[in-house]
Amino acid sequence: MREMPGRPSRRGFLKGTAAGVAIASLAGSANAQAPQKEPPPPLDQYERVYFNEAEWAFVMAACDRLIPSGGNGPGAIDCRVPVFIDRQLAGNFGTAADWYMQGPFDPAANPTLGFQSPLTPAEIYRQAIPVFQDWCKTNHGDSFENLEAATQDAALTSLQKGEVGLAPELRDFFQFLLANTKEGYFADPGYGGNHDMQAWVYIGFPGARGAFTSWPGRENAKYPLGPVSISGERA
Amino acid sequence: MATRTDPKKDVVIIGLGWTGAIMGMELANEGLDILALERGDDRSTVPDFQYPNIFDELKYAVRYDLMQKPVNSTLTVRHNTQETALPYRHLGSFLPGDGVGGAGVHWNGQNWRPQAVEYRLRSYVEETFGADIIPEDMQLQDWGVTAEELEPHLTKFESVAGIAGKAGNINGEIQEGGNPFEAPRSVEYPMPPLKNTWDSELFADAARKMGYHPFPRPSANASIQYVNDYGMQLGPCNYCGFCERFGCNNYSKSSPQVCILDALKRKPNFSYKAKCEVLKIEKAADGKTATGVTYFDDNTGEEVFQPADLVLVCAYSLHNVHLLLLSEIGQPYDPDTGEGVVGRNYSYQMTGGTSLWFKDKVFNPFVGTGSGGMTIDDFSMSQIDFGKEGFIGGSYITCGHTGGRPIQQMALPPGTPAWGAGWKEAVGEWYGHNLSIGSHGSNMAYRDTCLDLDPTYKDRHGRPLMRMTFNWKDNDIKMTQFMKARIEEIAESMNPDAMASGYKGDGAQYDVRPYQSTHNVGGAIMGTDPKTSAINRYLQSWDCHNVWVMGASAFPQNIQYNPTGAVGGLAYWALEALRKDYLPNPRPLM
Ligand SMILES: Cc1cc2nc3c(=O)[nH]c(=O)nc-3n(C[C@H](O)[C@H](O)[C@H](O)COP(=O)(O)OP(=O)(O)OC[C@H]3O[C@@H](n4cnc5c(N)ncnc54)[C@H](O)[C@@H]3O)c2cc1C
Ligand code: SF4
């Protein structure tokens, strides 16, 4: 088992989850009909399409605080959320391919007028992470991924509150990071996150079943079937 | 300059959503030679909405795959005429359609008729409460058409779309279980109501106990199998929970595809081209008629002039206004002088809601439709004493859920952290334990809520973007606060474990980020006076008599309901005038 770059696995978030070794599939899936599938590579061996090494270390650590492992339900790392974010930033979302990106820009405008940065989401991650890392070093003595969990939470709270000195064109960074983390937790597993549909199983969402003709109106009856994904996985 | 001119058509239709499809069908039945131009992709149920690919929350609901791409088309927004408007760079507040079927593909299907008083709001207010109660800069106007005149045409649209519901007033007789406050209808709905979800039953019980009149929300999600006027088939809804923002995989949600297009495509005198964006309506030298349209063909990269005798603007309310402004048809509205008509009286929708959480109730929220649910109209436009309450407007109040998609439809009790262990604990504990009661209300138009051309920003063809000037006003905030008080009373009577309300309050500014509704109305409003309306009561341009403008751009202020029932009814109303009066003798009808 590999450790997270630069930090001890003190909360063991790589242990006993599919994000680490292929324990789940070695033990046989809960569903006998599921085709045997190759386990995905551990997150530190995953071939990134957008993030560099340092960004990856940050995003891994940040996701792990935004949706931690431990307690009830899977964490963002168990669900391979960083993989989702990496792919999103390399794709249409990251490049703002669908957005109107012509100037002039007024990134400091009244936020109710919406996104006004000249930078794409991928560029915002790239430029904001080092600024936040510098802030962490100055204020907490080390890079984000090396801080204690409680300190990481405090640092993320400062980021959320806009207290870390990001330029206006980077001001949506935390919102993107948090939204993308939740998207990766709950989106169809085909996008790289929600590994094994663990987040859907946890909350009881049946995924792409899409046919509930006899269900409307039932009182306090819990739907019994687990989720299916678009590619036909069952959990 | 167009690089090509094509052979002339009788009719060119700009945009192939609901109104474009209706106009195409009915005029094709008249034997006219018709071409529809649609800027977006061609789309059909198979393969574009088929199982299981359509059940993709990220792609369709979060990344807006079926909607307008701002890179191709958007507008700018400001709160008042002093501010510098900035582009709506990515979608949020409203989600215009793009592609064959338009927003009729990814709408919910909540299908309403306005109340009788809404068509003659200015007259109603003056007669009932006196002109003094109208705030100085509120530009209240009558539509120039009455509920009685529109009734057969609203019925026609409901018959084509196949609406599920329960009538409350048939020819003046109140019907048990329907909406007693609706304008008289001539017939029952084509289909019985959808099945209710449990949350909406709980709401209806609570409302009934308080003396209100709950009824099932009229819905364009089929409750039974049905064949419509054009021979098109709908099958019963699966309650799939992926309705709003998605195409229906099940031929159950009424859309131009399901209700009209496959029949229309078989007609030899109708054709359409996708990926063809109309840039301008061209005018004859005397300016009194249009000669056709110039469009950009993305398939060939060419600019094409398409001559036609009749130009039907069916491009969605916002794009209708933009095209009229770019084509210089009708005098642009100037908020400083109050003169001009194109761009006048833009308005939006005032919504709010209260969420309730129950530890011991499981609602299976993924069992949902786009428009099922129970509603009360006890606080609708016709039921409120505007003089006493100090505002003009009203709302329907409704409970029902459209789905339980976890990224966008996860409501957590107040005090839940936005992230971390507490958030994760809460999603496991509260998912599916929540219901929400919403108010969907009117929004008035004001002297400065308007649309014009932006001085700075351009689209990909180098044309100025349209500029929207809009903000919430006291009158409408008072209205929504009134609804908050009524809804909280009902909600409290349901004894939830937790409750949270979200309504616009004093000083609220229009925020383009959260989704509110794609009910953008006005800007090319209908009326009987060419000084205060861009189109006459038949939806015909006052200035170019062979240009007719469909859609909610015709509403002088917003109704309290979702617009499409009225939009469809108005299209059939315009068609009657076109067929009976205009085609035999083309001229200004007023
Ligand atoms: C998520 C969502 C939910 C909704 N839910 C409801 C609801 O429950 N109830 C309700 O009443 N309404 C609802 N609506 C609104 C409803 O979809 C619209 O009122 C309705 O579709 C309008 O019909 P239309 O024909 O005017 O325009 P559209 O259906 O939008 O069609 C216009 C077409 O014109 C095309 N077009 C635009 N400009 C050009 C151009 N220059 N050249 C060529 N083509 C062009 C567009 O691409 C589009 O396809 C909803 C909308 C959305 C987005
Ligand atoms: S809820 Fe019903 S009408 Fe809506 S998409 Fe699903 S099956 Fe179609």
Short mmCIF file of C-alpha atoms in Angstrom, two decimals, chain B residues 244-464:
data_model
loop_
_atom_site.label_atom_id
_atom_site.label_comp_id
_atom_site.label_asym_id
_atom_site.label_seq_id
_atom_site.Cartn_x
_atom_site.Cartn_y
_atom_site.Cartn_z
CA GLU B 244 -36.84 18.85 -15.88
CA ARG B 245 -33.64 19.55 -17.87
CA PHE B 246 -33.85 16.17 -19.68
CA GLY B 247 -35.57 14.83 -22.77
CA CYS B 248 -38.10 12.08 -22.01
CA ASN B 249 -36.96 8.59 -22.99
CA ASN B 250 -40.48 7.25 -22.63
CA TYR B 251 -42.61 9.28 -25.11
CA SER B 252 -44.50 10.56 -22.06
CA LYS B 253 -43.53 14.20 -21.71
CA SER B 254 -45.28 16.41 -24.23
CA SER B 255 -42.68 17.98 -26.47
CA PRO B 256 -42.63 19.16 -30.07
CA GLN B 257 -40.98 15.83 -30.92
CA VAL B 258 -43.56 13.64 -29.23
CA CYS B 259 -46.67 15.66 -30.12
CA ILE B 260 -46.00 17.22 -33.52
CA LEU B 261 -42.69 16.81 -35.31
CA ASP B 262 -42.78 13.23 -36.51
CA ALA B 263 -46.15 13.92 -38.15
CA LEU B 264 -44.95 17.24 -39.51
CA LYS B 265 -41.78 15.78 -41.03
CA ARG B 266 -43.91 13.51 -43.23
CA LYS B 267 -45.51 16.45 -44.98
CA PRO B 268 -43.98 17.12 -48.40
CA ASN B 269 -44.56 20.87 -48.14
CA PHE B 270 -42.61 21.19 -44.86
CA SER B 271 -38.87 21.04 -44.42
CA TYR B 272 -36.45 22.17 -41.75
CA LYS B 273 -32.76 22.78 -41.39
CA ALA B 274 -30.84 22.41 -38.14
CA LYS B 275 -27.64 24.33 -37.32
CA CYS B 276 -28.98 27.34 -39.16
CA GLU B 277 -29.13 30.51 -37.08
CA VAL B 278 -31.20 33.39 -38.37
CA LEU B 279 -29.16 36.59 -38.16
CA LYS B 280 -31.68 39.09 -39.39
CA ILE B 281 -35.15 39.55 -40.78
CA GLU B 282 -34.76 41.48 -44.05
CA LYS B 283 -37.13 44.33 -44.87
CA ALA B 284 -38.49 45.55 -48.20
CA ALA B 285 -37.38 48.99 -49.35
CA ASP B 286 -40.53 50.66 -48.02
CA GLY B 287 -39.98 49.00 -44.61
CA LYS B 288 -43.60 47.83 -44.45
CA THR B 289 -43.00 44.15 -45.09
CA ALA B 290 -40.24 41.63 -44.63
CA THR B 291 -38.72 39.94 -47.67
CA GLY B 292 -37.29 36.94 -45.81
CA VAL B 293 -34.41 36.16 -43.48
CA THR B 294 -30.66 35.93 -43.62
CA TYR B 295 -29.20 32.99 -41.75
CA PHE B 296 -25.82 31.47 -41.06
CA ASP B 297 -25.62 27.83 -42.09
CA ASP B 298 -23.20 26.09 -39.73
CA ASN B 299 -23.25 23.00 -41.93
CA THR B 300 -21.65 24.81 -44.87
CA GLY B 301 -20.26 27.98 -43.25
CA GLU B 302 -22.35 30.10 -45.59
CA GLU B 303 -24.59 33.09 -45.09
CA VAL B 304 -27.86 32.48 -46.90
CA PHE B 305 -30.75 34.74 -47.83
CA GLN B 306 -34.04 32.90 -47.66
CA PRO B 307 -36.87 34.85 -49.28
CA ALA B 308 -40.38 34.24 -47.93
CA ASP B 309 -43.83 35.82 -47.97
CA LEU B 310 -44.46 35.25 -44.29
CA VAL B 311 -41.86 35.35 -41.49
CA LEU B 312 -42.80 33.67 -38.20
CA VAL B 313 -40.58 34.57 -35.28
CA CYS B 314 -40.65 31.52 -32.95
CA ALA B 315 -37.20 31.83 -31.42
CA TYR B 316 -38.15 31.96 -27.67
CA SER B 317 -39.10 35.22 -26.01
CA LEU B 318 -35.60 36.62 -25.50
CA HIS B 319 -34.36 35.78 -29.00
CA ASN B 320 -37.54 37.11 -30.58
CA VAL B 321 -36.81 40.51 -29.09
CA HIS B 322 -33.14 40.34 -30.05
CA LEU B 323 -34.03 39.56 -33.67
CA LEU B 324 -36.55 42.41 -33.87
CA LEU B 325 -33.97 44.83 -32.46
CA LEU B 326 -31.26 43.66 -34.86
CA SER B 327 -33.66 43.81 -37.79
CA GLU B 328 -34.95 47.27 -36.83
CA ILE B 329 -38.55 46.15 -36.91
CA GLY B 330 -40.52 48.36 -34.54
CA GLN B 331 -39.15 51.32 -32.61
CA PRO B 332 -36.71 50.27 -29.87
CA TYR B 333 -37.91 51.09 -26.37
CA ASP B 334 -36.12 53.84 -24.48
CA PRO B 335 -36.49 53.61 -20.69
CA ASP B 336 -35.54 57.29 -20.25
CA THR B 337 -38.36 58.65 -22.35
CA GLY B 338 -40.70 55.66 -22.02
CA GLU B 339 -41.11 55.73 -25.79
CA GLY B 340 -40.70 52.90 -28.25
CA VAL B 341 -42.02 49.39 -28.07
CA VAL B 342 -39.40 46.72 -28.83
CA GLY B 343 -37.78 45.73 -25.55
CA ARG B 344 -40.55 47.28 -23.44
CA ASN B 345 -41.97 45.49 -20.37
CA TYR B 346 -39.53 42.66 -19.81
CA SER B 347 -40.51 40.72 -16.70
CA TYR B 348 -39.66 37.48 -14.97
CA GLN B 349 -41.14 35.16 -12.35
CA MET B 350 -41.23 35.60 -8.57
CA THR B 351 -40.77 32.29 -6.81
CA GLY B 352 -40.06 31.19 -3.25
CA GLY B 353 -40.30 28.09 -1.15
CA THR B 354 -40.30 26.47 2.26
CA SER B 355 -38.61 23.11 2.84
CA LEU B 356 -39.62 20.70 5.56
CA TRP B 357 -37.69 17.75 6.99
CA PHE B 358 -39.25 14.76 8.72
CA LYS B 359 -37.04 12.22 10.52
CA ASP B 360 -39.61 9.43 10.32
CA LYS B 361 -40.94 9.90 6.78
CA VAL B 362 -39.37 8.39 3.65
CA PHE B 363 -40.40 10.02 0.39
CA ASN B 364 -38.33 8.17 -2.26
CA PRO B 365 -37.76 11.47 -4.07
CA PHE B 366 -36.33 9.79 -7.18
CA VAL B 367 -39.90 8.66 -7.89
CA GLY B 368 -40.90 11.95 -9.48
CA THR B 369 -42.29 13.68 -12.54
CA GLY B 370 -41.68 17.07 -14.05
CA SER B 371 -45.06 18.38 -13.08
CA GLY B 372 -47.09 16.18 -10.77
CA GLY B 373 -48.11 17.47 -7.37
CA MET B 374 -50.91 19.29 -5.58
CA THR B 375 -51.60 23.00 -5.76
CA ILE B 376 -53.80 25.63 -4.16
CA ASP B 377 -54.87 28.77 -5.95
CA ASP B 378 -56.46 30.39 -2.91
CA PHE B 379 -53.86 33.19 -3.08
CA SER B 380 -54.01 33.71 -6.81
CA MET B 381 -54.41 37.01 -8.63
CA SER B 382 -58.20 36.89 -8.61
CA GLN B 383 -58.38 36.03 -4.90
CA ILE B 384 -56.27 38.78 -3.37
CA ASP B 385 -57.51 42.20 -2.32
CA PHE B 386 -54.70 44.27 -3.84
CA GLY B 387 -56.01 47.42 -2.21
CA LYS B 388 -55.81 45.92 1.27
CA GLU B 389 -52.57 43.98 0.88
CA GLY B 390 -50.66 46.76 -0.85
CA PHE B 391 -49.34 44.86 -3.83
CA ILE B 392 -50.54 43.73 -7.24
CA GLY B 393 -49.97 40.06 -7.98
CA GLY B 394 -50.48 36.53 -6.79
CA SER B 395 -49.02 33.03 -6.70
CA TYR B 396 -50.02 29.46 -6.87
CA ILE B 397 -48.71 27.35 -4.02
CA THR B 398 -47.68 23.83 -4.73
CA CYS B 399 -46.05 20.70 -3.36
CA GLY B 400 -44.61 17.83 -5.36
CA HIS B 401 -41.16 16.82 -6.41
CA THR B 402 -39.54 16.42 -9.80
CA GLY B 403 -36.80 14.02 -8.79
CA GLY B 404 -34.21 13.07 -6.22
CA ARG B 405 -31.06 13.72 -8.24
CA PRO B 406 -28.35 13.93 -5.63
CA ILE B 407 -26.16 16.71 -7.04
CA GLN B 408 -28.90 19.28 -7.50
CA GLN B 409 -31.88 18.05 -5.51
CA MET B 410 -30.32 17.36 -2.12
CA ALA B 411 -31.96 19.66 0.44
CA LEU B 412 -30.43 19.63 3.90
CA PRO B 413 -31.82 21.13 7.12
CA PRO B 414 -30.75 24.61 8.20
CA GLY B 415 -27.49 24.59 10.11
CA THR B 416 -25.99 21.71 8.12
CA PRO B 417 -22.38 22.52 7.20
CA ALA B 418 -21.68 22.91 3.46
CA TRP B 419 -18.88 20.29 3.62
CA GLY B 420 -16.94 18.00 5.92
CA ALA B 421 -18.01 15.20 8.24
CA GLY B 422 -21.19 17.03 9.23
CA TRP B 423 -22.29 17.40 5.62
CA LYS B 424 -21.62 13.75 4.87
CA GLU B 425 -23.53 12.64 7.93
CA ALA B 426 -26.46 14.86 6.93
CA VAL B 427 -26.75 13.59 3.35
CA GLY B 428 -27.05 10.05 4.68
CA GLU B 429 -29.54 11.05 7.34
CA TRP B 430 -31.77 13.44 5.43
CA TYR B 431 -31.80 12.38 1.77
CA GLY B 432 -35.38 11.51 0.95
CA HIS B 433 -36.80 12.89 4.20
CA ASN B 434 -37.70 16.28 2.88
CA LEU B 435 -40.57 17.92 1.06
CA SER B 436 -40.93 21.41 -0.20
CA ILE B 437 -43.81 23.81 -0.72
CA GLY B 438 -43.23 26.38 -3.42
CA SER B 439 -44.89 29.59 -4.48
CA HIS B 440 -44.84 30.49 -8.14
CA GLY B 441 -45.91 34.03 -8.67
CA SER B 442 -46.46 36.96 -10.92
CA ASN B 443 -43.90 39.61 -11.72
CA MET B 444 -44.85 43.07 -12.95
CA ALA B 445 -43.09 45.09 -15.62
CA TYR B 446 -41.69 48.53 -14.84
CA ARG B 447 -40.48 51.49 -16.79
CA ASP B 448 -36.86 50.38 -16.48
CA THR B 449 -37.20 46.59 -16.81
CA CYS B 450 -36.40 46.25 -20.47
CA LEU B 451 -34.28 44.80 -23.26
CA ASP B 452 -32.08 46.67 -25.73
CA LEU B 453 -28.83 46.18 -27.64
CA ASP B 454 -25.61 46.15 -25.64
CA PRO B 455 -23.11 48.84 -26.62
CA THR B 456 -20.03 46.72 -25.90
CA TYR B 457 -20.41 42.97 -26.21
CA LYS B 458 -20.82 41.07 -29.49
CA ASP B 459 -21.81 37.55 -30.44
CA ARG B 460 -19.84 35.15 -32.65
CA HIS B 461 -21.31 36.78 -35.77
CA GLY B 462 -20.23 40.23 -34.60
CA ARG B 463 -23.78 41.31 -33.75
CA PRO B 464 -24.43 43.21 -30.51
#
